PDB file of C-alpha atoms and ligand atoms in Angstrom:
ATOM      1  CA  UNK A   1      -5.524  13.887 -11.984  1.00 81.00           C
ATOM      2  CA  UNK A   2      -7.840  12.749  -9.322  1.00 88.00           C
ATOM      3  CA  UNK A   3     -10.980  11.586 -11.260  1.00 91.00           C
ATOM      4  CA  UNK A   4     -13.834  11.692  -8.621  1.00 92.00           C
ATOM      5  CA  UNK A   5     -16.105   9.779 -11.067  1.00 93.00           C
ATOM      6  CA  UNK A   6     -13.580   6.763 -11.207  1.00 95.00           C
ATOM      7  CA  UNK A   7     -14.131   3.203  -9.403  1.00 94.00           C
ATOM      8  CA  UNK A   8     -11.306   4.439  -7.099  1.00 94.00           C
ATOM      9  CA  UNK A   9     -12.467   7.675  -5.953  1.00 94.00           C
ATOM     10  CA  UNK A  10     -14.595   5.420  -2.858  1.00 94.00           C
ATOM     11  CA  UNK A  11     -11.248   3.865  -1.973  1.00 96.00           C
ATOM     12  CA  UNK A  12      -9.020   6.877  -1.987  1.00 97.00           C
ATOM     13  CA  UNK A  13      -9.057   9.086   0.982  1.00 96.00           C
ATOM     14  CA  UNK A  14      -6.684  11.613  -0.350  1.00 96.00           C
ATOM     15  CA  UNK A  15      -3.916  12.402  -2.577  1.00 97.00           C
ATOM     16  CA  UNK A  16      -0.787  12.851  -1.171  1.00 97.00           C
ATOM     17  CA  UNK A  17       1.451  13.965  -4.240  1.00 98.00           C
ATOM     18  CA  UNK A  18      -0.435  14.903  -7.590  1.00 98.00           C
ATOM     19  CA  UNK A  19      -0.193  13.679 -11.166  1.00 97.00           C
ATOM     20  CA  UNK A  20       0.831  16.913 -12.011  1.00 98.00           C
ATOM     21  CA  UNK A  21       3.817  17.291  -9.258  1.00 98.00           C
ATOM     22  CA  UNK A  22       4.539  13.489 -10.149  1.00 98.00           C
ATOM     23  CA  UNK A  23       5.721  15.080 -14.041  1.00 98.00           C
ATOM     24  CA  UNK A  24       7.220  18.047 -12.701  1.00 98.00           C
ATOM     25  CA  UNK A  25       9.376  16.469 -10.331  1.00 98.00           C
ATOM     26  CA  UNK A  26      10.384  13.438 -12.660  1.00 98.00           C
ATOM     27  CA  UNK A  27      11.695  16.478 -15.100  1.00 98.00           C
ATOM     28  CA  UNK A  28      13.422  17.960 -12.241  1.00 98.00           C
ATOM     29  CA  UNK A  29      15.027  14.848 -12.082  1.00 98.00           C
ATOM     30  CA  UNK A  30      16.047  14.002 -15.193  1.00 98.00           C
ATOM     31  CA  UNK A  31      17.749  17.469 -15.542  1.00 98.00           C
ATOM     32  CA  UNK A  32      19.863  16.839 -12.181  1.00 98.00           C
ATOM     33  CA  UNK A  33      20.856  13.315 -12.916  1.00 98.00           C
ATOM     34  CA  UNK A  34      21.674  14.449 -17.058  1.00 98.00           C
ATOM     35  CA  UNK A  35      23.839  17.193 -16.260  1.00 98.00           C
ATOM     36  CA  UNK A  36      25.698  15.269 -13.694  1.00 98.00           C
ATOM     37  CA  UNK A  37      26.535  11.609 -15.554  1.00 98.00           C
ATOM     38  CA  UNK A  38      26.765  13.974 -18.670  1.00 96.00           C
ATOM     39  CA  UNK A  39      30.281  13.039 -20.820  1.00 90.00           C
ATOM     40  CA  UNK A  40      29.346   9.586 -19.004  1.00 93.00           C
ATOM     41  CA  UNK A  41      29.342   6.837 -21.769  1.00 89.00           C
ATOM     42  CA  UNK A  42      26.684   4.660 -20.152  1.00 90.00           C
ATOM     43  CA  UNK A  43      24.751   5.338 -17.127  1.00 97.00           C
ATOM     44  CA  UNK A  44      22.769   1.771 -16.054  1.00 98.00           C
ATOM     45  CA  UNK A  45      19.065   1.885 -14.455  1.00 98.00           C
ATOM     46  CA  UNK A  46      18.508  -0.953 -12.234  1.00 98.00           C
ATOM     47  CA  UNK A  47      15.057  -0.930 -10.999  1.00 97.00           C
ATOM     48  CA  UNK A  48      13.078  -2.832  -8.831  1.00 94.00           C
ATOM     49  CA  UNK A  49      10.493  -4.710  -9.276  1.00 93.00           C
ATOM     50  CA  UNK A  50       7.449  -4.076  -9.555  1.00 94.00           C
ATOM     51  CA  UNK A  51       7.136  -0.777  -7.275  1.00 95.00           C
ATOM     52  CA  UNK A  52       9.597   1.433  -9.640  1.00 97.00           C
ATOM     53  CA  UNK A  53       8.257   0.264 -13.016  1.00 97.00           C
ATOM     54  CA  UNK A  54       6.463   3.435 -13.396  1.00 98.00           C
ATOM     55  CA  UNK A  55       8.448   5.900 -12.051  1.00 98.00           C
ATOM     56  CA  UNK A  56      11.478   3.917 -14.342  1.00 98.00           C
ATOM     57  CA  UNK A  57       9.144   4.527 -17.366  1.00 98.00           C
ATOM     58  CA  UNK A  58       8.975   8.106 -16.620  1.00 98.00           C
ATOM     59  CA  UNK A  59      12.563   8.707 -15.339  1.00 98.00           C
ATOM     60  CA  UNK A  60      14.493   7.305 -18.122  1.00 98.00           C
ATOM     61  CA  UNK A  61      12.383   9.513 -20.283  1.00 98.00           C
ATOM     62  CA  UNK A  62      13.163  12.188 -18.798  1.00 98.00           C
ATOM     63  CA  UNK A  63      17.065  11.842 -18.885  1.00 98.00           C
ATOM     64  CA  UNK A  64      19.216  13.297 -22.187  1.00 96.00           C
ATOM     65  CA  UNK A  65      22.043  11.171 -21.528  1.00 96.00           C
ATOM     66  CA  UNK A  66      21.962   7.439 -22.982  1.00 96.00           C
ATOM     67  CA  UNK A  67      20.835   4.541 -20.595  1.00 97.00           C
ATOM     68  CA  UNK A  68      20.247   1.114 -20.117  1.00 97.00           C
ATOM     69  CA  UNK A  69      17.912  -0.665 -18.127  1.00 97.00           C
ATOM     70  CA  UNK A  70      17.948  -3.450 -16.094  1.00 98.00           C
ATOM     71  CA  UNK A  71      15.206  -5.211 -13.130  1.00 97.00           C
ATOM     72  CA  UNK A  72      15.763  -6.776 -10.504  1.00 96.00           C
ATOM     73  CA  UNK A  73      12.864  -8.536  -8.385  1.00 93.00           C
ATOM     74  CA  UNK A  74      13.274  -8.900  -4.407  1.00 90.00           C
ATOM     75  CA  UNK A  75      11.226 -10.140  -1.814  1.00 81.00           C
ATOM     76  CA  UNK A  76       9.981  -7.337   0.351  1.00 65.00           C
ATOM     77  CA  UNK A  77       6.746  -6.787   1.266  1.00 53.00           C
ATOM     78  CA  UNK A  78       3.491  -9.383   0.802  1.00 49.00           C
ATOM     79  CA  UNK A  79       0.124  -7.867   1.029  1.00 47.00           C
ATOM     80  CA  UNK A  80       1.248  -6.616   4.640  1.00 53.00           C
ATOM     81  CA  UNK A  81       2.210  -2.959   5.458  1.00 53.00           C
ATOM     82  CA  UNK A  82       5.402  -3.866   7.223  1.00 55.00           C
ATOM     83  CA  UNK A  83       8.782  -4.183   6.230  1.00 58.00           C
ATOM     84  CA  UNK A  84      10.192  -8.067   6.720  1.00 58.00           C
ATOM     85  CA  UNK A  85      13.762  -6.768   6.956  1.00 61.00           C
ATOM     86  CA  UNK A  86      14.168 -10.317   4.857  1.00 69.00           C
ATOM     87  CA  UNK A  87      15.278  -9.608   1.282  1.00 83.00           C
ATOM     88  CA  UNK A  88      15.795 -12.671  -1.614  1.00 86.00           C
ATOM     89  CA  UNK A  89      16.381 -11.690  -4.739  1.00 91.00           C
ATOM     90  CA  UNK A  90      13.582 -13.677  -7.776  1.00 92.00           C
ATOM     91  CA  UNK A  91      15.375 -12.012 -10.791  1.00 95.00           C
ATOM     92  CA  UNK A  92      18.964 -11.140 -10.779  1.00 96.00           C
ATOM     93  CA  UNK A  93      20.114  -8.661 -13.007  1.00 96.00           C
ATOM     94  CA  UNK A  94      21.171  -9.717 -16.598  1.00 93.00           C
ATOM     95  CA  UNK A  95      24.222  -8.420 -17.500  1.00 94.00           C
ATOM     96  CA  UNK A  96      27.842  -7.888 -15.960  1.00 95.00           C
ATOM     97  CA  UNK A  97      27.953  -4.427 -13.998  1.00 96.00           C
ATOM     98  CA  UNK A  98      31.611  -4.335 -13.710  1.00 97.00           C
ATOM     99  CA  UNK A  99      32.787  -1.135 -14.245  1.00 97.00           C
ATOM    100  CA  UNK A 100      29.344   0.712 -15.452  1.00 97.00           C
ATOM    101  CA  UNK A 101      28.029   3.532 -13.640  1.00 98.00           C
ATOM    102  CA  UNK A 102      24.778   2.448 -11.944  1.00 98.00           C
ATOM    103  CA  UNK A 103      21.578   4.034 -10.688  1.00 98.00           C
ATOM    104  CA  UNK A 104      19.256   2.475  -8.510  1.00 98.00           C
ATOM    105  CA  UNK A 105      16.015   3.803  -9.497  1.00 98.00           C
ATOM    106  CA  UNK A 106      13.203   3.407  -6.437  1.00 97.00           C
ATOM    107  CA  UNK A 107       9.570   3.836  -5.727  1.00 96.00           C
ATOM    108  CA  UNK A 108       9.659   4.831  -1.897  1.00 96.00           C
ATOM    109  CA  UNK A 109      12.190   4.456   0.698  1.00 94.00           C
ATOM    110  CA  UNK A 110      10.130   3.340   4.080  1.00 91.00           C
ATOM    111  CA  UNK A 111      13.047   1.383   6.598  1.00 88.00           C
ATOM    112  CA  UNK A 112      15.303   1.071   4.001  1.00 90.00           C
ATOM    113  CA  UNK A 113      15.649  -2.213   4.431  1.00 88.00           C
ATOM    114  CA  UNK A 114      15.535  -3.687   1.367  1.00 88.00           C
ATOM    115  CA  UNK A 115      17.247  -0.841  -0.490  1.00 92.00           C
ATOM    116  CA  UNK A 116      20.119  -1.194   2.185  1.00 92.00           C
ATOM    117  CA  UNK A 117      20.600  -4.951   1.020  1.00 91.00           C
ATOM    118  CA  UNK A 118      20.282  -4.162  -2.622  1.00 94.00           C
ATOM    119  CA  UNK A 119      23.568  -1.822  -2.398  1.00 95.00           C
ATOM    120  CA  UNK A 120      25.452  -4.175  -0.604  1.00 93.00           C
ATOM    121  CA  UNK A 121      25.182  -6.890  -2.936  1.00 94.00           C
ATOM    122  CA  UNK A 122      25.437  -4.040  -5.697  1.00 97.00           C
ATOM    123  CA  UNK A 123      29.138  -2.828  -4.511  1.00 97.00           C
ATOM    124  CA  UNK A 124      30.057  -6.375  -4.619  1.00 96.00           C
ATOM    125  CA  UNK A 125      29.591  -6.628  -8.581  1.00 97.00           C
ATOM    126  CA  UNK A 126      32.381  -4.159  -8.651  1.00 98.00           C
ATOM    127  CA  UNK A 127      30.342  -1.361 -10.276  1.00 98.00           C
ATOM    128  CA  UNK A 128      32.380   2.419 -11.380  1.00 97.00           C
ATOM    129  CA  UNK A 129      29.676   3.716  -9.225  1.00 97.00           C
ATOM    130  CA  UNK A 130      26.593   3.245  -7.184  1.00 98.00           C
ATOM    131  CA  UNK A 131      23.822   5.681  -6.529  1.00 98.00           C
ATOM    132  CA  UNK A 132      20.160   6.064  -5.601  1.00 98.00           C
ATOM    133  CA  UNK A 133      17.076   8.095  -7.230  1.00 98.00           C
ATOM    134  CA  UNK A 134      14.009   7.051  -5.509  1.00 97.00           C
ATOM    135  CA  UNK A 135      10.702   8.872  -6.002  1.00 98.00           C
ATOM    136  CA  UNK A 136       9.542   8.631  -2.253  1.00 97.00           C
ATOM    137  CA  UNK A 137      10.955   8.574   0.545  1.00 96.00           C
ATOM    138  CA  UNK A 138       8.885   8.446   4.311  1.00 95.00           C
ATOM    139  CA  UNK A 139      11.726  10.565   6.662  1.00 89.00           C
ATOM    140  CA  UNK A 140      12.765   9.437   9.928  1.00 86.00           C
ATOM    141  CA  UNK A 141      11.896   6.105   9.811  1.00 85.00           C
ATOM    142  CA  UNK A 142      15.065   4.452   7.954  1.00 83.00           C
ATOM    143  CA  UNK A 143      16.224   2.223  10.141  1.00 83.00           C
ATOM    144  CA  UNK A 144      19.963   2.077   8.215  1.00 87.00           C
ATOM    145  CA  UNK A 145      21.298   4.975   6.503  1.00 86.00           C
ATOM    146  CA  UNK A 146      20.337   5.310   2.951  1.00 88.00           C
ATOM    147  CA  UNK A 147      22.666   7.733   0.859  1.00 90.00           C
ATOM    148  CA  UNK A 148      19.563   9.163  -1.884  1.00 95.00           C
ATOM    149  CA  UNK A 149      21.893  11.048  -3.961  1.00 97.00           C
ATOM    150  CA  UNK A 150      18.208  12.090  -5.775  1.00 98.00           C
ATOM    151  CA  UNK A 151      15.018  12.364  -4.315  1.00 97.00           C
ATOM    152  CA  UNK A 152      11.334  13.156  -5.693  1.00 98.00           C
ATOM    153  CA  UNK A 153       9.519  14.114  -2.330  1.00 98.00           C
ATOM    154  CA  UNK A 154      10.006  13.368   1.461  1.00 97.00           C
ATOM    155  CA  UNK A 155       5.891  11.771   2.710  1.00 97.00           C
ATOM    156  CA  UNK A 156       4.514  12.004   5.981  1.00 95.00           C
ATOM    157  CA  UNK A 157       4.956   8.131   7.657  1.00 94.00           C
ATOM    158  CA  UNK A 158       1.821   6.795   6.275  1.00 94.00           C
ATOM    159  CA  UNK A 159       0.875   4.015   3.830  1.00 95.00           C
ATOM    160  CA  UNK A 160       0.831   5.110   0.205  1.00 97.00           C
ATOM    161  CA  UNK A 161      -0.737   3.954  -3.100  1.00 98.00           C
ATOM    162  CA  UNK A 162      -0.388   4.300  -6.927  1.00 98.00           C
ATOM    163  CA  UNK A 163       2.085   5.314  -9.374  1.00 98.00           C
ATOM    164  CA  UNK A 164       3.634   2.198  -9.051  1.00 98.00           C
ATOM    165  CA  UNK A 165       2.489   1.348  -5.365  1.00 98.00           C
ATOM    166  CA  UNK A 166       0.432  -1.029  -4.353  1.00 96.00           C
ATOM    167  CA  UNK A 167      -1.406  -2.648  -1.440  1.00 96.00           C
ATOM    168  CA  UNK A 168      -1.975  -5.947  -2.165  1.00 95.00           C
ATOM    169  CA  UNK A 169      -1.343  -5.801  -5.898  1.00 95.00           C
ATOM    170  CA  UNK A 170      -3.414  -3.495  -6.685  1.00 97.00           C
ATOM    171  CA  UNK A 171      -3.439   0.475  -6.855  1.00 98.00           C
ATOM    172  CA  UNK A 172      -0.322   0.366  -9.167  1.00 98.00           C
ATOM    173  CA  UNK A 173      -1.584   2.172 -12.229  1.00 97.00           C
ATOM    174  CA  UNK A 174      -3.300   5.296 -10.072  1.00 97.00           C
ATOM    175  CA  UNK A 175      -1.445   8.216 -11.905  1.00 97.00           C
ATOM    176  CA  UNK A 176      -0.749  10.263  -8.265  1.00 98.00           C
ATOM    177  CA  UNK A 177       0.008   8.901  -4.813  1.00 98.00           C
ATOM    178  CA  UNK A 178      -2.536   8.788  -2.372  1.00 98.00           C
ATOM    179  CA  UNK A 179      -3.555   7.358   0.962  1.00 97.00           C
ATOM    180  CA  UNK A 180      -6.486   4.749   1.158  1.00 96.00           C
ATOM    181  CA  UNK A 181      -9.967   4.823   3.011  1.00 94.00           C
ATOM    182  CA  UNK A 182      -9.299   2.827   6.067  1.00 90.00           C
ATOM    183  CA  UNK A 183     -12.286   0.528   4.889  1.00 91.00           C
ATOM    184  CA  UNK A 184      -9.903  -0.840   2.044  1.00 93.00           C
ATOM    185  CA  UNK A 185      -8.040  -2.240   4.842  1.00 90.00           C
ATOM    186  CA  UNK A 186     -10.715  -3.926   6.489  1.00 85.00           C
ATOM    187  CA  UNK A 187     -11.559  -5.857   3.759  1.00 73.00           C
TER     188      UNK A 187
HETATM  189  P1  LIG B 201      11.694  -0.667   2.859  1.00 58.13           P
HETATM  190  O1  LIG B 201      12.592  -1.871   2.767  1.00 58.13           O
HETATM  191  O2  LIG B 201      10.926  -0.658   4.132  1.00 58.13           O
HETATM  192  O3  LIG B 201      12.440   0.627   2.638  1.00 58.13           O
HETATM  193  O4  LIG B 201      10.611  -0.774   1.715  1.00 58.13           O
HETATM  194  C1  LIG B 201      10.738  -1.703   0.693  1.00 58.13           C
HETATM  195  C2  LIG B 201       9.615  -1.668  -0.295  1.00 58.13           C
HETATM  196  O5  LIG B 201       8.374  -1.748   0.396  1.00 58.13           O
HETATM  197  C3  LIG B 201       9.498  -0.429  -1.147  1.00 58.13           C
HETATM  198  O6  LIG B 201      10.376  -0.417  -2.239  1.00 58.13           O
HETATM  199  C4  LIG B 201       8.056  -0.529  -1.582  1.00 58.13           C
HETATM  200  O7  LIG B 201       7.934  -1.394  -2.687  1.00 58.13           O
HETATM  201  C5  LIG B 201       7.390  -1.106  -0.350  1.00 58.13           C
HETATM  202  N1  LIG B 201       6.761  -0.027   0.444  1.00 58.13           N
HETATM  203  C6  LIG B 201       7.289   0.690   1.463  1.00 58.13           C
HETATM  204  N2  LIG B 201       6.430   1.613   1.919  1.00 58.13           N
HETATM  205  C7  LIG B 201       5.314   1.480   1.159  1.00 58.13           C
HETATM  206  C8  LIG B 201       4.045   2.176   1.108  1.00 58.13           C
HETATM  207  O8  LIG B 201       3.752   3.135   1.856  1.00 58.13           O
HETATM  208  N3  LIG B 201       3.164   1.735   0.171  1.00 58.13           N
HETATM  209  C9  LIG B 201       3.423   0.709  -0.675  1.00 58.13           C
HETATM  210  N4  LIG B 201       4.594   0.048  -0.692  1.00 58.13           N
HETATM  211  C10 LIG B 201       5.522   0.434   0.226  1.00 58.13           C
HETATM  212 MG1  LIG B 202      10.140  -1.266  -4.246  1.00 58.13          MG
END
């Protein structure tokens, strides 16, 4: 919930999606995605760092069929707004994905960029199958086409924070997603 008495409530301008739609839709989720891998032996997670830590946390929680998890950390994004459209990956994945069903499991699809990239290199690994949950997703401004076999909500084209986003590192741990006071950026 938005907590007007917190040290964010003079940064915030407004929330976009809610705590409470955050839960509801994560459940949503979870039932799709169980019924559909269900009779599958293993589905994998891969998430990406650090955006989809906690919508992972939530997700996989959510889900009835058995999981594993795995990170993987890419370049994207610095503390600018704009997508690089250069991707390098800082932490590969751990184990060998040959053959296991995998999810990708995203905080926000903006240009699509980097998620684009990711599913290349992901096919190559030789996977039973590739697809994509991703919490957010900003419509009309992919610029390659991103097959989101799940999605949480479709967001106007703005810059959002919390539950898991951040501008410049911070604004990760707000429990809803919200737009900030354009004196944050001024800063
Ligand atoms: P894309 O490559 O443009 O689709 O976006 C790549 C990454 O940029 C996302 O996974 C997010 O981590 C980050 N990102 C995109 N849009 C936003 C935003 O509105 N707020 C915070 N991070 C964002
Ligand atoms: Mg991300």
């Amino acid at each position: 919930m938005f907590d007007p008495d917190s040290w964010y409530a003079e940064e915030i301008e407004r929330t976009i999606i809610t705590e409470d739609e955050i839960r509801a839709k994560v459940a949503e989720l979870g039932d799709r995605v169980s019924a559909d891998y269900a009779g599958t032996d293993e589905v994998l997670l891969v998430g990406v760092f650090k955006g989809a830590v906690m919508f992972m946390a939530d997700f996989a929680r959510a889900l009835s069929v058995p999981v594993k998890m795995e990170f993987m950390a890419l370049s994207s994004y610095g503390s600018s707004t704009t997508s690089s459209g250069t991707v390098r990956i800082l932490k590969d994945i751990d184990s060998d994905v040959a053959g296991k069903h995998l999810l990708v499991v995203e905080d926000i699809i903006d240009s699509g960029l980097t998620l684009s990239w990711l599913l290349k290199y992901l096919e190559g690994l030789h996977p039973a199958s590739v697809a994509v949950v991703s919490m957010l997703r900003k419509p009309g401004v992919q610029r390659v086409d991103i097959p989101v076999k799940y999605l949480g909500f479709d967001i106007p084209n703005e810059f959002v924070v919390g539950y898991g986003l951040d501008y410049a590192e911070r604004y990760r741990e707000l429990p809803f997603v919200g737009v900030l006071k354009p004196s944050v950026y001024q800063k």
